[in-house]
mmCIF file of C-alpha atoms in Angstrom:
data_model
loop_
_atom_site.group_PDB
_atom_site.id
_atom_site.type_symbol
_atom_site.label_atom_id
_atom_site.label_comp_id
_atom_site.label_asym_id
_atom_site.label_seq_id
_atom_site.Cartn_x
_atom_site.Cartn_y
_atom_site.Cartn_z
ATOM 1 C CA GLN A 1 -63.548 -12.883 -43.142
ATOM 2 C CA GLU A 2 -60.616 -10.691 -44.193
ATOM 3 C CA GLN A 3 -59.129 -11.440 -47.561
ATOM 4 C CA LEU A 4 -57.317 -9.935 -50.505
ATOM 5 C CA VAL A 5 -59.568 -9.170 -53.523
ATOM 6 C CA GLU A 6 -58.068 -9.581 -56.984
ATOM 7 C CA SER A 7 -59.374 -8.438 -60.343
ATOM 8 C CA GLY A 8 -58.296 -7.950 -63.929
ATOM 9 C CA GLY A 9 -57.736 -11.473 -65.225
ATOM 10 C CA GLY A 10 -59.119 -12.755 -68.526
ATOM 11 C CA LEU A 11 -58.378 -14.031 -71.945
ATOM 12 C CA VAL A 12 -55.796 -12.200 -74.054
ATOM 13 C CA GLN A 13 -53.976 -12.931 -77.323
ATOM 14 C CA PRO A 14 -50.218 -13.468 -77.389
ATOM 15 C CA GLY A 15 -48.442 -10.112 -77.374
ATOM 16 C CA GLY A 16 -51.304 -8.455 -75.556
ATOM 17 C CA SER A 17 -51.455 -6.833 -72.117
ATOM 18 C CA LEU A 18 -53.401 -7.151 -68.883
ATOM 19 C CA ARG A 19 -53.423 -5.326 -65.561
ATOM 20 C CA LEU A 20 -54.174 -7.211 -62.387
ATOM 21 C CA SER A 21 -55.276 -5.353 -59.251
ATOM 22 C CA CYS A 22 -55.475 -6.471 -55.640
ATOM 23 C CA LYS A 23 -57.008 -4.694 -52.670
ATOM 24 C CA ALA A 24 -56.159 -5.503 -49.099
ATOM 25 C CA PRO A 25 -58.703 -4.865 -46.331
ATOM 26 C CA ALA A 26 -58.291 -1.659 -44.328
ATOM 27 C CA SER A 27 -58.127 -3.734 -41.109
ATOM 28 C CA ILE A 28 -54.658 -5.073 -41.960
ATOM 29 C CA ALA A 29 -53.315 -1.927 -43.858
ATOM 30 C CA SER A 30 -50.992 -0.733 -41.136
ATOM 31 C CA SER A 31 -49.407 -4.214 -40.875
ATOM 32 C CA ILE A 32 -48.642 -4.752 -44.544
ATOM 33 C CA ASN A 33 -44.947 -5.287 -45.407
ATOM 34 C CA VAL A 34 -44.119 -6.873 -48.668
ATOM 35 C CA MET A 35 -46.762 -7.467 -51.371
ATOM 36 C CA HIS A 36 -46.343 -10.183 -53.920
ATOM 37 C CA TRP A 37 -47.929 -11.764 -57.015
ATOM 38 C CA TYR A 38 -47.595 -15.491 -57.435
ATOM 39 C CA ARG A 39 -48.993 -17.693 -60.226
ATOM 40 C CA GLN A 40 -49.778 -21.349 -60.704
ATOM 41 C CA ALA A 41 -49.973 -22.892 -64.126
ATOM 42 C CA PRO A 42 -51.952 -26.100 -64.808
ATOM 43 C CA GLY A 43 -50.031 -29.078 -63.426
ATOM 44 C CA LYS A 44 -47.301 -26.953 -61.867
ATOM 45 C CA GLY A 45 -46.432 -25.581 -58.448
ATOM 46 C CA ARG A 46 -47.022 -22.056 -57.329
ATOM 47 C CA GLU A 47 -44.199 -19.644 -58.280
ATOM 48 C CA LEU A 48 -43.257 -16.103 -57.256
ATOM 49 C CA VAL A 49 -43.788 -13.641 -60.087
ATOM 50 C CA ALA A 50 -42.902 -10.337 -58.484
ATOM 51 C CA GLY A 51 -42.670 -8.568 -55.128
ATOM 52 C CA ILE A 52 -42.567 -5.000 -53.876
ATOM 53 C CA THR A 53 -41.660 -3.582 -50.477
ATOM 54 C CA LYS A 54 -43.390 -0.796 -48.692
ATOM 55 C CA SER A 55 -40.638 1.614 -49.921
ATOM 56 C CA GLY A 56 -41.033 0.456 -53.498
ATOM 57 C CA LEU A 57 -38.154 -1.928 -53.976
ATOM 58 C CA THR A 58 -39.062 -4.630 -56.520
ATOM 59 C CA ASN A 59 -37.937 -8.065 -57.605
ATOM 60 C CA TYR A 60 -39.091 -10.228 -60.501
ATOM 61 C CA ALA A 61 -38.911 -13.753 -61.735
ATOM 62 C CA ASP A 62 -36.438 -14.107 -64.640
ATOM 63 C CA SER A 63 -39.241 -15.282 -66.859
ATOM 64 C CA VAL A 64 -41.194 -11.997 -66.507
ATOM 65 C CA ARG A 65 -38.528 -9.427 -65.980
ATOM 66 C CA GLY A 66 -38.760 -6.657 -68.639
ATOM 67 C CA ARG A 67 -42.378 -7.576 -69.485
ATOM 68 C CA PHE A 68 -44.215 -7.287 -66.118
ATOM 69 C CA THR A 69 -44.255 -4.348 -63.753
ATOM 70 C CA ILE A 70 -45.412 -4.501 -60.073
ATOM 71 C CA SER A 71 -46.504 -1.337 -58.249
ATOM 72 C CA ARG A 72 -48.465 -0.464 -55.140
ATOM 73 C CA ASP A 73 -50.454 2.313 -53.654
ATOM 74 C CA ASN A 74 -49.984 2.307 -49.957
ATOM 75 C CA GLY A 75 -52.797 4.846 -49.359
ATOM 76 C CA GLU A 76 -55.345 2.648 -51.012
ATOM 77 C CA ASN A 77 -53.857 -0.737 -49.843
ATOM 78 C CA MET A 78 -53.504 -1.770 -53.503
ATOM 79 C CA VAL A 79 -51.006 -3.731 -55.445
ATOM 80 C CA TYR A 80 -50.915 -3.944 -59.228
ATOM 81 C CA LEU A 81 -49.318 -6.171 -61.903
ATOM 82 C CA GLU A 82 -48.976 -4.663 -65.376
ATOM 83 C CA MET A 83 -48.363 -7.540 -67.745
ATOM 84 C CA ASN A 84 -47.138 -6.774 -71.333
ATOM 85 C CA SER A 85 -45.944 -8.895 -74.228
ATOM 86 C CA LEU A 86 -47.884 -11.861 -72.818
ATOM 87 C CA ILE A 87 -46.997 -15.305 -74.042
ATOM 88 C CA PRO A 88 -48.934 -18.569 -73.737
ATOM 89 C CA GLU A 89 -46.505 -19.653 -70.945
ATOM 90 C CA ASP A 90 -47.927 -16.865 -68.810
ATOM 91 C CA THR A 91 -51.268 -18.678 -68.649
ATOM 92 C CA ALA A 92 -51.943 -19.382 -64.945
ATOM 93 C CA VAL A 93 -54.011 -18.504 -61.934
ATOM 94 C CA TYR A 94 -52.465 -15.380 -60.409
ATOM 95 C CA TYR A 95 -52.569 -14.864 -56.678
ATOM 96 C CA CYS A 96 -51.992 -11.738 -54.630
ATOM 97 C CA HIS A 97 -50.106 -12.188 -51.332
ATOM 98 C CA VAL A 98 -48.996 -9.978 -48.489
ATOM 99 C CA ASP A 99 -46.550 -10.440 -45.648
ATOM 100 C CA LEU A 100 -47.259 -8.614 -42.428
ATOM 101 C CA ILE A 101 -44.724 -6.642 -40.435
ATOM 102 C CA PHE A 102 -45.978 -8.306 -37.298
ATOM 103 C CA PRO A 103 -48.567 -11.053 -36.749
ATOM 104 C CA ILE A 104 -52.177 -10.067 -36.114
ATOM 105 C CA ARG A 105 -54.349 -12.021 -33.820
ATOM 106 C CA ARG A 106 -57.706 -13.298 -35.025
ATOM 107 C CA GLY A 107 -59.325 -15.384 -32.336
ATOM 108 C CA SER A 108 -56.725 -17.913 -31.177
ATOM 109 C CA GLN A 109 -54.668 -17.551 -34.407
ATOM 110 C CA ALA A 110 -51.621 -15.372 -35.132
ATOM 111 C CA ILE A 111 -51.718 -14.569 -38.796
ATOM 112 C CA ASN A 112 -48.546 -13.532 -40.693
ATOM 113 C CA GLU A 113 -49.790 -13.495 -44.256
ATOM 114 C CA PHE A 114 -52.861 -13.222 -46.445
ATOM 115 C CA TRP A 115 -53.649 -14.685 -49.878
ATOM 116 C CA GLY A 116 -56.178 -13.732 -52.498
ATOM 117 C CA GLN A 117 -58.572 -16.135 -54.117
ATOM 118 C CA GLY A 118 -56.763 -16.042 -57.475
ATOM 119 C CA THR A 119 -57.619 -14.616 -60.879
ATOM 120 C CA GLN A 120 -57.322 -16.592 -64.141
ATOM 121 C CA VAL A 121 -55.100 -15.342 -66.958
ATOM 122 C CA ILE A 122 -55.270 -17.192 -70.293
ATOM 123 C CA VAL A 123 -52.964 -16.241 -73.167
ATOM 124 C CA SER A 124 -54.190 -17.825 -76.321
ATOM 125 C CA SER A 125 -54.962 -17.019 -79.913
#
């Protein structure tokens, strides 16, 4: 089954850095529009962290602006999240997400988006 594959999570001390990576399958590459990173902290809902369009326009949650940087490599179907100056409040499961330009059909379903399985980030001393 097609899915986004994330990597790069882990345990880091406050003030440290991590880089998350996410690869989309080649089968959907030509359909990818906006790529996002979301996160979900324990006991909280999923929130948008950052997004990037195909042309490179970006947006960030206020809580991460200036500390996190989202980037993408369209040729490799990759999206990255560089996280600096990490604080304990950044602890969460981070999810990669892509919106498609147009739905793709898989069996009887029309699919507009894909999610990754999530990667855990823990910021603790």
